């Protein structure tokens, strides 16, 4: 796989973790309880750790690039994260639902890469991330069940969150050019092969949580091509502020 293509593929892996980590970081000190505040902050740190590994490998593919350049110096249309992870922290039900929808996909992806990737560096990054991804999925799954089968208010809020965020899930399985090339090179999976398993898992949990499965057939996409929602610019303004104000800072 050419260096430029491998660089682009590592961005697809790192950008989802970076943007979701930034979203969760916004909640530090604002969780509904000390336990969930600490847990969400730890998940954010795990995701930022995975981001560093991906961006260090990405930067090594291009001469003169650093992980800080990759993380902080790109324009909005150069980020290739899925639209789901940039959605705002509307309320706790939204935070958990967004996390759960991402965690199911993320664990599938990391497990595949850890075992099957033809690139030893990617395999090592994924192997380290699998344990964290399993914890993340267990945390968000437990909370989906508690919210869905909890009070009438928690049920109503999580049903609304599922209804609103469901249209962003299918983008996981629409490959970008970099993901297509990675699959052809054997370093990444055919994302379409995950789709049936993903929705079977998600629908099964929603039914256990007494949450209605949305019937909306329409899905949103574009993040992987750099076309983002109105929320992305505000998120990047916070994320990039220090590096743009004081250039050449390091992590």
XYZ file of N, CA and C in Angstrom:
753
model
N 0.861 -1.196 0.000
C 0.000 0.000 0.000
C 0.894 1.241 0.000
N 0.626 2.195 -0.868
C 1.444 3.407 -0.943
C 1.343 4.215 0.344
N 2.422 4.983 0.628
C 2.460 5.731 1.891
C 1.304 6.722 2.010
N 0.974 7.401 0.924
C -0.115 8.378 0.984
C -1.452 7.696 1.305
N -1.660 6.522 0.742
C -2.903 5.787 1.005
C -2.928 5.270 2.442
N -1.779 4.796 2.920
C -1.719 4.317 4.309
C -1.935 5.484 5.272
N -1.372 6.639 4.939
C -1.596 7.848 5.745
C -3.107 8.150 5.834
N -3.766 8.112 4.692
C -5.204 8.406 4.667
C -5.991 7.371 5.466
N -5.575 6.118 5.396
C -6.295 5.081 6.146
C -6.126 5.280 7.648
N -4.934 5.658 8.079
C -4.726 5.876 9.506
C -5.541 7.069 10.007
N -5.788 8.043 9.123
C -6.663 9.151 9.520
C -8.085 8.651 9.756
N -8.556 7.733 8.919
C -9.925 7.227 9.119
C -10.039 6.518 10.464
N -8.977 5.836 10.882
C -9.001 5.159 12.184
C -8.872 6.162 13.328
N -7.974 7.128 13.176
C -7.699 8.050 14.270
C -8.734 9.151 14.434
N -9.334 9.595 13.344
C -10.252 10.731 13.445
C -11.509 10.402 14.240
N -12.052 9.198 14.080
C -13.232 8.826 14.877
C -12.911 8.882 16.366
N -11.745 8.331 16.736
C -11.360 8.325 18.150
C -11.084 9.742 18.650
N -10.437 10.562 17.838
C -10.112 11.929 18.252
C -11.384 12.752 18.497
N -12.299 12.720 17.542
C -13.483 13.581 17.658
C -14.402 13.099 18.776
N -14.583 11.787 18.905
C -15.412 11.295 20.008
C -14.731 11.551 21.346
N -13.412 11.405 21.390
C -12.688 11.715 22.628
C -12.849 13.171 23.019
N -12.813 14.069 22.033
C -13.009 15.495 22.309
C -14.426 15.752 22.835
N -15.422 15.108 22.223
C -16.805 15.265 22.697
C -16.940 14.815 24.154
N -16.381 13.663 24.466
C -16.481 13.167 25.844
C -15.686 14.042 26.796
N -14.571 14.589 26.315
C -13.762 15.477 27.154
C -14.525 16.722 27.574
N -15.471 17.149 26.755
C -16.278 18.323 27.103
C -17.104 18.086 28.363
N -17.318 16.800 28.686
C -18.178 16.468 29.824
C -17.417 16.362 31.133
N -16.098 16.448 31.085
C -15.306 16.283 32.303
C -15.748 17.295 33.372
N -16.189 16.790 34.508
C -16.699 17.666 35.571
C -18.177 17.952 35.459
N -18.836 17.406 34.427
C -20.262 17.672 34.228
C -21.096 16.391 34.170
N -20.505 15.242 34.522
C -21.247 13.995 34.484
C -22.382 13.999 35.499
N -23.405 13.157 35.254
C -24.559 13.137 36.169
C -24.218 12.579 37.543
N -23.113 11.857 37.656
C -22.649 11.362 38.957
C -21.135 11.254 38.886
N -20.492 11.151 40.034
C -19.027 11.062 40.055
C -18.560 9.827 39.293
N -19.299 8.714 39.459
C -18.915 7.460 38.812
C -18.936 7.595 37.283
N -20.033 8.127 36.754
C -20.136 8.246 35.294
C -19.203 9.328 34.763
N -18.979 10.371 35.552
C -18.052 11.429 35.137
C -16.653 10.852 34.945
N -16.212 10.072 35.921
C -14.877 9.455 35.837
C -14.831 8.449 34.691
N -15.881 7.648 34.556
C -15.894 6.621 33.508
C -15.826 7.253 32.113
N -16.633 8.288 31.875
C -16.631 8.931 30.553
C -15.304 9.624 30.278
N -14.705 10.202 31.331
C -13.402 10.840 31.149
C -12.332 9.799 30.831
N -12.396 8.647 31.487
C -11.444 7.574 31.187
C -11.612 7.057 29.759
N -12.856 6.952 29.311
C -13.087 6.514 27.925
C -12.504 7.537 26.956
N -12.689 8.829 27.279
C -12.118 9.883 26.430
C -10.597 9.738 26.357
N -9.960 9.463 27.499
C -8.500 9.311 27.516
C -8.069 8.078 26.723
N -8.826 6.983 26.851
C -8.517 5.783 26.059
C -8.550 6.116 24.564
N -9.594 6.839 24.150
C -9.748 7.170 22.729
C -8.624 8.096 22.252
N -8.230 9.038 23.107
C -7.127 9.927 22.724
C -5.807 9.168 22.656
N -5.642 8.154 23.504
C -4.458 7.311 23.417
C -4.419 6.544 22.101
N -5.570 6.014 21.688
C -5.645 5.320 20.401
C -5.384 6.294 19.252
N -5.877 7.520 19.413
C -5.643 8.545 18.391
C -4.151 8.782 18.212
N -3.433 8.923 19.329
C -1.980 9.169 19.242
C -1.277 8.064 18.473
N -1.618 6.809 18.784
C -0.973 5.686 18.094
C -1.233 5.756 16.591
N -2.467 6.041 16.222
C -2.817 6.117 14.794
C -2.110 7.288 14.114
N -2.082 8.443 14.777
C -1.501 9.636 14.155
C 0.030 9.576 14.112
N 0.646 8.931 15.097
C 2.101 8.749 15.034
C 2.461 7.892 13.825
N 1.686 6.835 13.603
C 1.961 5.972 12.449
C 1.644 6.709 11.147
N 0.555 7.486 11.160
C 0.213 8.270 9.960
C 1.332 9.256 9.632
N 1.805 9.985 10.649
C 2.828 11.009 10.419
C 4.126 10.400 9.905
N 4.399 9.169 10.311
C 5.649 8.523 9.877
C 5.639 8.199 8.387
N 4.465 8.255 7.781
C 4.371 7.924 6.353
C 4.740 9.107 5.464
N 4.707 10.321 6.018
C 4.978 11.513 5.209
C 6.101 12.316 5.837
N 7.077 12.670 5.062
C 8.240 13.399 5.558
C 7.839 14.780 6.071
N 8.329 15.144 7.247
C 8.069 16.469 7.792
C 6.779 16.590 8.576
N 5.992 15.507 8.663
C 4.732 15.554 9.411
C 4.948 15.106 10.853
N 4.190 15.671 11.780
C 4.202 15.213 13.166
C 2.775 14.855 13.567
N 2.647 14.155 14.693
C 1.299 13.797 15.161
C 0.489 15.053 15.488
N 1.169 16.108 15.929
C 0.457 17.356 16.225
C -0.076 17.997 14.953
N 0.712 17.944 13.867
C 0.211 18.452 12.584
C -1.067 17.718 12.196
N -1.020 16.403 12.339
C -2.166 15.586 11.928
C -3.396 15.899 12.790
N -3.171 16.056 14.082
C -4.302 16.261 14.989
C -4.888 17.667 14.900
N -4.016 18.682 14.828
C -4.481 20.045 15.073
C -4.414 20.994 13.883
N -3.728 20.626 12.829
C -3.461 21.608 11.767
C -4.256 21.384 10.493
N -5.213 20.501 10.544
C -6.016 20.275 9.344
C -7.273 21.148 9.348
N -7.772 21.380 8.146
C -9.033 22.101 8.006
C -10.201 21.128 8.184
N -11.383 21.687 8.397
C -12.552 20.852 8.697
C -12.782 19.783 7.641
N -12.631 20.148 6.367
C -12.930 19.179 5.309
C -11.831 18.139 5.128
N -10.776 18.209 5.959
C -9.708 17.205 5.896
C -9.853 16.149 6.995
N -10.834 16.312 7.878
C -11.125 15.286 8.882
C -12.101 14.278 8.273
N -11.855 12.986 8.537
C -12.622 11.934 7.877
C -13.414 11.071 8.850
N -13.768 11.637 9.999
C -14.588 10.900 10.962
C -16.021 10.766 10.470
N -16.707 9.744 10.958
C -18.134 9.595 10.650
C -18.925 10.690 11.381
N -20.086 11.017 10.830
C -20.884 12.123 11.372
C -21.381 11.835 12.785
N -21.570 10.563 13.112
C -22.114 10.220 14.431
C -21.282 10.801 15.559
N -19.955 10.678 15.478
C -19.113 11.015 16.625
C -19.016 12.522 16.873
N -19.421 13.340 15.909
C -19.359 14.787 16.133
C -20.683 15.353 16.659
N -21.686 14.481 16.831
C -22.977 14.963 17.329
C -22.837 15.466 18.764
N -23.562 16.504 19.138
C -23.343 17.172 20.433
C -23.824 16.362 21.632
N -23.367 16.780 22.814
C -23.763 16.153 24.077
C -25.116 16.709 24.516
N -26.155 16.387 23.782
C -27.472 16.976 24.052
C -27.947 16.690 25.472
N -27.895 15.422 25.874
C -28.166 15.039 27.261
C -27.507 13.675 27.492
N -27.633 13.135 28.687
C -26.929 11.889 29.008
C -27.388 10.742 28.112
N -28.659 10.710 27.777
C -29.157 9.647 26.900
C -28.496 9.729 25.522
N -28.300 10.940 25.011
C -27.616 11.109 23.733
C -26.163 10.643 23.837
N -25.501 11.006 24.940
C -24.099 10.637 25.132
C -23.950 9.116 25.120
N -24.816 8.425 25.862
C -24.726 6.969 25.951
C -25.112 6.310 24.627
N -26.157 6.796 23.982
C -26.583 6.181 22.717
C -25.519 6.371 21.642
N -24.968 7.574 21.549
C -23.887 7.826 20.581
C -22.711 6.892 20.862
N -22.384 6.768 22.153
C -21.268 5.915 22.535
C -21.550 4.458 22.198
N -22.763 3.997 22.481
C -23.098 2.597 22.218
C -23.062 2.288 20.723
N -23.672 3.142 19.918
C -23.660 2.908 18.469
C -22.223 2.840 17.948
N -21.349 3.697 18.479
C -19.952 3.669 18.040
C -19.223 2.444 18.591
N -19.448 2.121 19.857
C -18.690 1.047 20.512
C -18.899 -0.303 19.834
N -20.123 -0.593 19.405
C -20.393 -1.893 18.758
C -19.538 -2.010 17.495
N -19.517 -0.944 16.700
C -18.714 -0.950 15.465
C -17.213 -0.966 15.788
N -16.820 -0.145 16.730
C -15.396 0.014 17.040
C -14.786 -1.294 17.524
N -15.522 -2.026 18.362
C -15.002 -3.299 18.857
C -14.862 -4.303 17.717
N -15.863 -4.358 16.825
C -15.752 -5.263 15.668
C -14.513 -4.945 14.849
N -14.295 -3.647 14.614
C -13.164 -3.221 13.784
C -11.832 -3.558 14.457
N -11.692 -3.239 15.748
C -10.434 -3.492 16.442
C -10.144 -4.990 16.533
N -11.179 -5.797 16.778
C -10.968 -7.246 16.852
C -10.504 -7.794 15.506
N -11.077 -7.270 14.428
C -10.656 -7.751 13.095
C -9.206 -7.341 12.834
N -8.882 -6.090 13.074
C -7.524 -5.595 12.802
C -6.486 -6.326 13.659
N -6.826 -6.591 14.915
C -5.871 -7.223 15.827
C -5.490 -8.630 15.381
N -6.382 -9.268 14.652
C -6.128 -10.654 14.238
C -5.724 -10.751 12.763
N -6.346 -9.941 11.924
C -6.243 -10.187 10.486
C -5.412 -9.188 9.688
N -5.128 -8.009 10.246
C -4.448 -7.000 9.438
C -3.077 -7.488 8.976
N -2.776 -7.203 7.711
C -1.474 -7.576 7.151
C -0.385 -6.594 7.555
N -0.764 -5.502 8.187
C 0.203 -4.495 8.641
C 0.461 -4.726 10.136
N 1.709 -5.042 10.481
C 2.011 -5.408 11.864
C 1.829 -4.239 12.832
N 2.081 -3.022 12.391
C 1.897 -1.861 13.278
C 0.417 -1.650 13.582
N -0.417 -1.738 12.546
C -1.860 -1.598 12.768
C -2.366 -2.726 13.657
N -1.861 -3.918 13.425
C -2.272 -5.063 14.259
C -1.924 -4.799 15.725
N -0.744 -4.241 15.977
C -0.322 -3.969 17.354
C -1.183 -2.864 17.988
N -1.488 -1.812 17.211
C -2.346 -0.736 17.726
C -3.720 -1.290 18.101
N -4.278 -2.114 17.220
C -5.613 -2.672 17.466
C -5.593 -3.652 18.633
N -4.533 -4.429 18.721
C -4.435 -5.409 19.807
C -4.471 -4.715 21.168
N -3.821 -3.574 21.253
C -3.840 -2.797 22.507
C -5.214 -2.184 22.750
N -5.902 -1.801 21.671
C -7.191 -1.106 21.802
C -8.351 -2.047 22.103
N -8.211 -3.325 21.782
C -9.341 -4.257 21.935
C -9.840 -4.312 23.378
N -8.927 -4.405 24.324
C -9.337 -4.499 25.734
C -10.130 -3.256 26.142
N -9.662 -2.084 25.717
C -10.376 -0.850 26.035
C -11.741 -0.828 25.350
N -11.776 -1.248 24.086
C -13.036 -1.221 23.333
C -14.077 -2.144 23.961
N -13.626 -3.273 24.494
C -14.566 -4.197 25.166
C -15.157 -3.549 26.415
N -14.326 -2.844 27.176
C -14.844 -2.149 28.362
C -15.826 -1.054 27.962
N -15.488 -0.305 26.913
C -16.363 0.787 26.468
C -17.740 0.236 26.075
N -17.723 -0.865 25.321
C -18.999 -1.426 24.881
C -19.807 -1.948 26.078
N -19.147 -2.574 27.033
C -19.866 -3.081 28.205
C -20.477 -1.928 28.990
N -19.734 -0.832 29.128
C -20.239 0.337 29.861
C -21.468 0.929 29.174
N -21.364 1.176 27.869
C -22.489 1.821 27.180
C -23.686 0.872 27.050
N -23.434 -0.432 26.870
C -24.537 -1.399 26.787
C -25.314 -1.438 28.102
N -24.588 -1.482 29.213
C -25.256 -1.519 30.519
C -26.132 -0.287 30.720
N -25.619 0.873 30.305
C -26.399 2.092 30.490
C -27.597 2.168 29.537
N -27.458 1.611 28.331
C -28.616 1.567 27.431
C -29.746 0.759 28.075
N -29.384 -0.361 28.689
C -30.404 -1.184 29.348
C -31.016 -0.448 30.531
N -30.178 0.236 31.316
C -30.689 0.939 32.499
C -31.584 2.108 32.110
N -31.213 2.821 31.065
C -32.025 3.964 30.640
C -33.333 3.507 29.987
N -33.239 2.469 29.153
C -34.441 2.007 28.448
C -35.455 1.383 29.371
N -34.947 0.654 30.366
C -35.840 -0.058 31.289
C -35.898 0.649 32.632
N -35.622 1.960 32.649
C -35.600 2.706 33.901
C -36.885 3.474 34.148
N -36.756 4.751 34.422
C -37.932 5.578 34.674
C -38.585 5.958 33.353
N -39.790 6.491 33.450
C -40.487 6.902 32.220
C -39.702 8.011 31.509
N -39.065 8.902 32.311
C -38.300 9.983 31.687
C -37.041 9.457 31.005
N -36.306 8.542 31.670
C -35.085 8.002 31.048
C -35.442 7.224 29.795
N -36.559 6.492 29.838
C -36.998 5.730 28.664
C -37.325 6.667 27.506
N -38.066 7.707 27.816
C -38.463 8.657 26.762
C -37.236 9.322 26.135
N -36.277 9.694 26.986
C -35.091 10.390 26.462
C -34.220 9.469 25.611
N -34.056 8.207 26.034
C -33.197 7.318 25.254
C -33.883 6.898 23.949
N -35.207 6.775 23.978
C -35.934 6.486 22.734
C -35.732 7.622 21.736
N -35.794 8.857 22.231
C -35.586 10.013 21.346
C -34.157 10.040 20.814
N -33.195 9.714 21.677
C -31.791 9.703 21.247
C -31.560 8.640 20.179
N -32.131 7.457 20.376
C -31.984 6.388 19.373
C -32.606 6.824 18.055
N -33.783 7.412 18.128
C -34.475 7.858 16.909
C -33.635 8.899 16.163
N -33.032 9.820 16.895
C -32.274 10.911 16.265
C -30.900 10.466 15.748
N -30.249 9.530 16.440
C -28.876 9.144 16.075
C -28.819 7.938 15.141
N -29.912 7.192 15.049
C -29.962 6.013 14.176
C -29.551 6.336 12.731
N -29.984 7.463 12.147
C -29.622 7.736 10.743
C -28.126 7.901 10.494
N -27.327 8.009 11.551
C -25.885 8.178 11.358
C -25.111 6.858 11.406
N -25.800 5.729 11.678
C -25.079 4.471 11.899
C -24.600 3.811 10.606
N -25.334 3.986 9.528
C -24.987 3.245 8.311
C -23.687 3.734 7.678
N -23.255 4.950 8.031
C -22.016 5.468 7.438
C -20.806 4.597 7.784
N -20.887 3.873 8.904
C -19.789 2.972 9.246
C -19.456 2.025 8.092
N -20.472 1.630 7.350
C -20.314 0.531 6.397
C -20.218 1.011 4.944
N -20.101 2.317 4.759
C -19.893 2.885 3.427
C -18.410 3.253 3.338
N -17.596 2.453 2.669
C -16.148 2.667 2.719
C -15.702 3.907 1.964
N -14.714 4.575 2.529
C -14.041 5.655 1.815
C -13.042 5.034 0.839
N -12.431 5.857 0.016
C -11.427 5.341 -0.916
C -10.266 4.698 -0.145
N -9.859 5.333 0.953
C -8.756 4.788 1.745
C -9.127 3.436 2.342
N -10.364 3.299 2.805
C -10.792 2.020 3.387
C -10.906 0.934 2.320
N -11.307 1.313 1.124
C -11.374 0.344 0.029
C -9.978 -0.156 -0.330
N -9.022 0.773 -0.421
C -7.645 0.384 -0.744
C -7.046 -0.474 0.369
N -7.371 -0.132 1.619
C -6.857 -0.915 2.748
C -7.403 -2.342 2.717
N -8.680 -2.477 2.366
C -9.273 -3.822 2.268
C -8.610 -4.615 1.138
N -8.350 -3.957 0.023
C -7.704 -4.646 -1.100
C -6.284 -5.079 -0.746
N -5.625 -4.297 0.131
C -4.258 -4.628 0.539
C -4.220 -5.608 1.707
N -5.382 -5.947 2.263
C -5.424 -6.899 3.370
C -5.078 -6.309 4.721
N -4.988 -4.980 4.806
C -4.666 -4.384 6.111
C -5.920 -3.871 6.820
N -7.040 -3.824 6.121
C -8.314 -3.416 6.719
C -9.417 -4.349 6.259
N -10.559 -4.348 6.947
C -11.652 -5.264 6.588
C -12.542 -4.717 5.463
N -13.310 -5.616 4.862
C -14.432 -5.203 4.017
C -15.544 -4.775 4.971
N -15.785 -3.486 5.079
C -16.707 -2.983 6.103
C -18.126 -3.524 5.943
N -18.516 -3.808 4.715
C -19.873 -4.320 4.496
C -20.077 -5.666 5.198
N -18.983 -6.388 5.449
C -19.109 -7.694 6.098
C -19.523 -7.562 7.563
N -19.370 -6.366 8.132
C -19.751 -6.137 9.532
C -21.238 -5.796 9.692
N -21.862 -5.354 8.603
C -23.163 -4.679 8.704
C -24.246 -5.543 9.351
N -24.417 -6.752 8.869
C -25.491 -7.611 9.398
C -25.263 -7.914 10.875
N -24.020 -8.240 11.213
C -23.685 -8.547 12.607
C -23.945 -7.325 13.494
N -23.562 -6.150 12.992
C -23.737 -4.913 13.761
C -25.224 -4.682 14.092
N -26.059 -4.708 13.054
C -27.468 -4.401 13.309
C -28.155 -5.507 14.110
N -27.722 -6.751 13.940
C -28.284 -7.819 14.778
C -27.986 -7.548 16.246
N -26.743 -7.149 16.550
C -26.358 -6.862 17.936
C -27.132 -5.677 18.495
N -27.207 -4.609 17.688
C -27.856 -3.387 18.166
C -29.354 -3.615 18.375
N -30.006 -4.247 17.413
C -31.453 -4.481 17.532
C -31.745 -5.379 18.735
N -30.897 -6.392 18.947
C -31.101 -7.293 20.083
C -31.053 -6.524 21.401
N -30.096 -5.634 21.548
C -29.996 -4.875 22.803
C -31.146 -3.881 22.935
N -31.526 -3.223 21.836
C -32.641 -2.273 21.920
C -33.911 -2.986 22.373
N -34.124 -4.195 21.874
C -35.320 -4.941 22.286
C -35.257 -5.312 23.761
N -34.062 -5.703 24.237
C -33.910 -6.015 25.673
C -34.174 -4.773 26.529
N -33.810 -3.619 25.992
C -33.966 -2.366 26.739
C -35.352 -1.760 26.539
N -36.225 -2.486 25.867
C -37.600 -2.037 25.561
C -37.616 -0.731 24.772
N -36.622 -0.563 23.918
C -36.525 0.628 23.070
C -36.944 0.243 21.651
N -37.866 0.990 21.083
C -38.349 0.685 19.733
C -37.226 0.867 18.719
N -37.122 -0.103 17.798
C -36.125 0.003 16.726
C -36.657 0.971 15.675
N -35.901 2.002 15.337
C -36.392 2.996 14.366
C -36.713 2.357 13.016
N -37.731 2.889 12.369
C -38.109 2.388 11.051
C -37.653 3.334 9.950
N -36.963 4.400 10.323
C -36.494 5.383 9.353
C -35.509 4.739 8.376
N -35.810 4.673 7.085
C -34.910 4.019 6.125
C -33.810 4.939 5.611
N -33.845 6.216 6.002
C -32.889 7.180 5.451
C -31.664 7.326 6.363
N -30.511 7.431 5.748
C -29.276 7.523 6.514
C -28.458 8.720 6.051
N -27.635 9.221 6.971
C -26.777 10.365 6.686
C -25.342 9.877 6.457
N -24.647 10.511 5.550
C -23.240 10.189 5.329
C -22.535 11.422 4.778
N -21.222 11.356 4.718
C -20.450 12.484 4.191
C -19.211 12.792 5.006
N -19.214 12.386 6.287
C -18.073 12.703 7.143
C -16.768 12.134 6.611
N -16.825 10.922 6.075
C -15.602 10.292 5.568
C -15.042 11.034 4.360
N -15.898 11.801 3.694
C -15.441 12.609 2.550
C -15.170 14.059 2.955
N -15.240 14.351 4.256
C -14.948 15.695 4.731
C -16.129 16.637 4.732
N -17.323 16.114 4.512
C -18.536 16.944 4.537
C -19.212 16.724 5.893
N -19.100 17.720 6.778
C -19.506 17.532 8.169
C -20.768 18.315 8.508
N -21.299 18.034 9.698
C -22.472 18.750 10.170
C -22.066 20.114 10.725
N -23.080 20.914 11.068
C -22.802 22.254 11.585
C -22.083 22.225 12.932
N -22.079 21.073 13.598
C -21.456 20.969 14.923
C -19.925 20.893 14.849
N -19.399 20.459 13.723
C -17.966 20.152 13.622
C -17.094 21.405 13.777
N -17.515 22.502 13.193
C -16.711 23.721 13.270
C -16.518 24.201 14.690
N -17.579 24.142 15.504
C -17.477 24.556 16.905
C -16.551 23.616 17.680
N -16.660 22.316 17.384
C -15.796 21.335 18.066
C -14.329 21.596 17.730
N -14.035 21.845 16.446
C -12.645 22.080 16.049
C -12.119 23.400 16.599
N -12.996 24.370 16.763
C -12.554 25.651 17.323
C -11.970 25.451 18.716
N -12.607 24.599 19.508
C -12.074 24.275 20.837
C -10.833 23.402 20.739
N -10.913 22.372 19.896
C -9.819 21.412 19.784
C -8.527 22.064 19.311
N -8.628 22.979 18.359
C -7.431 23.536 17.727
C -6.973 24.866 18.319
N -7.722 25.399 19.279
C -7.466 26.756 19.756
C -6.021 26.961 20.213
N -5.546 26.079 21.121
C -4.216 26.278 21.687
C -3.126 26.175 20.626
N -3.248 25.177 19.750
C -2.204 24.968 18.749
C -2.173 26.101 17.732
N -3.328 26.650 17.431
C -3.352 27.751 16.462
C -2.927 29.068 17.120
N -3.194 29.208 18.416
C -2.799 30.427 19.123
C -1.314 30.417 19.470
N -0.829 29.237 19.867
C 0.594 29.081 20.222
C 1.167 27.952 19.361
N 1.522 28.227 18.113
C 1.978 27.183 17.186
C 3.181 26.420 17.719
N 3.249 25.149 17.289
C 4.360 24.243 17.605
C 4.347 23.729 19.040
N 3.207 23.873 19.727
C 3.085 23.188 21.011
C 3.064 21.692 20.765
N 3.422 20.901 21.761
C 3.375 19.450 21.619
C 2.453 18.863 22.676
N 2.012 17.611 22.445
C 1.093 16.946 23.364
C 1.786 16.670 24.682
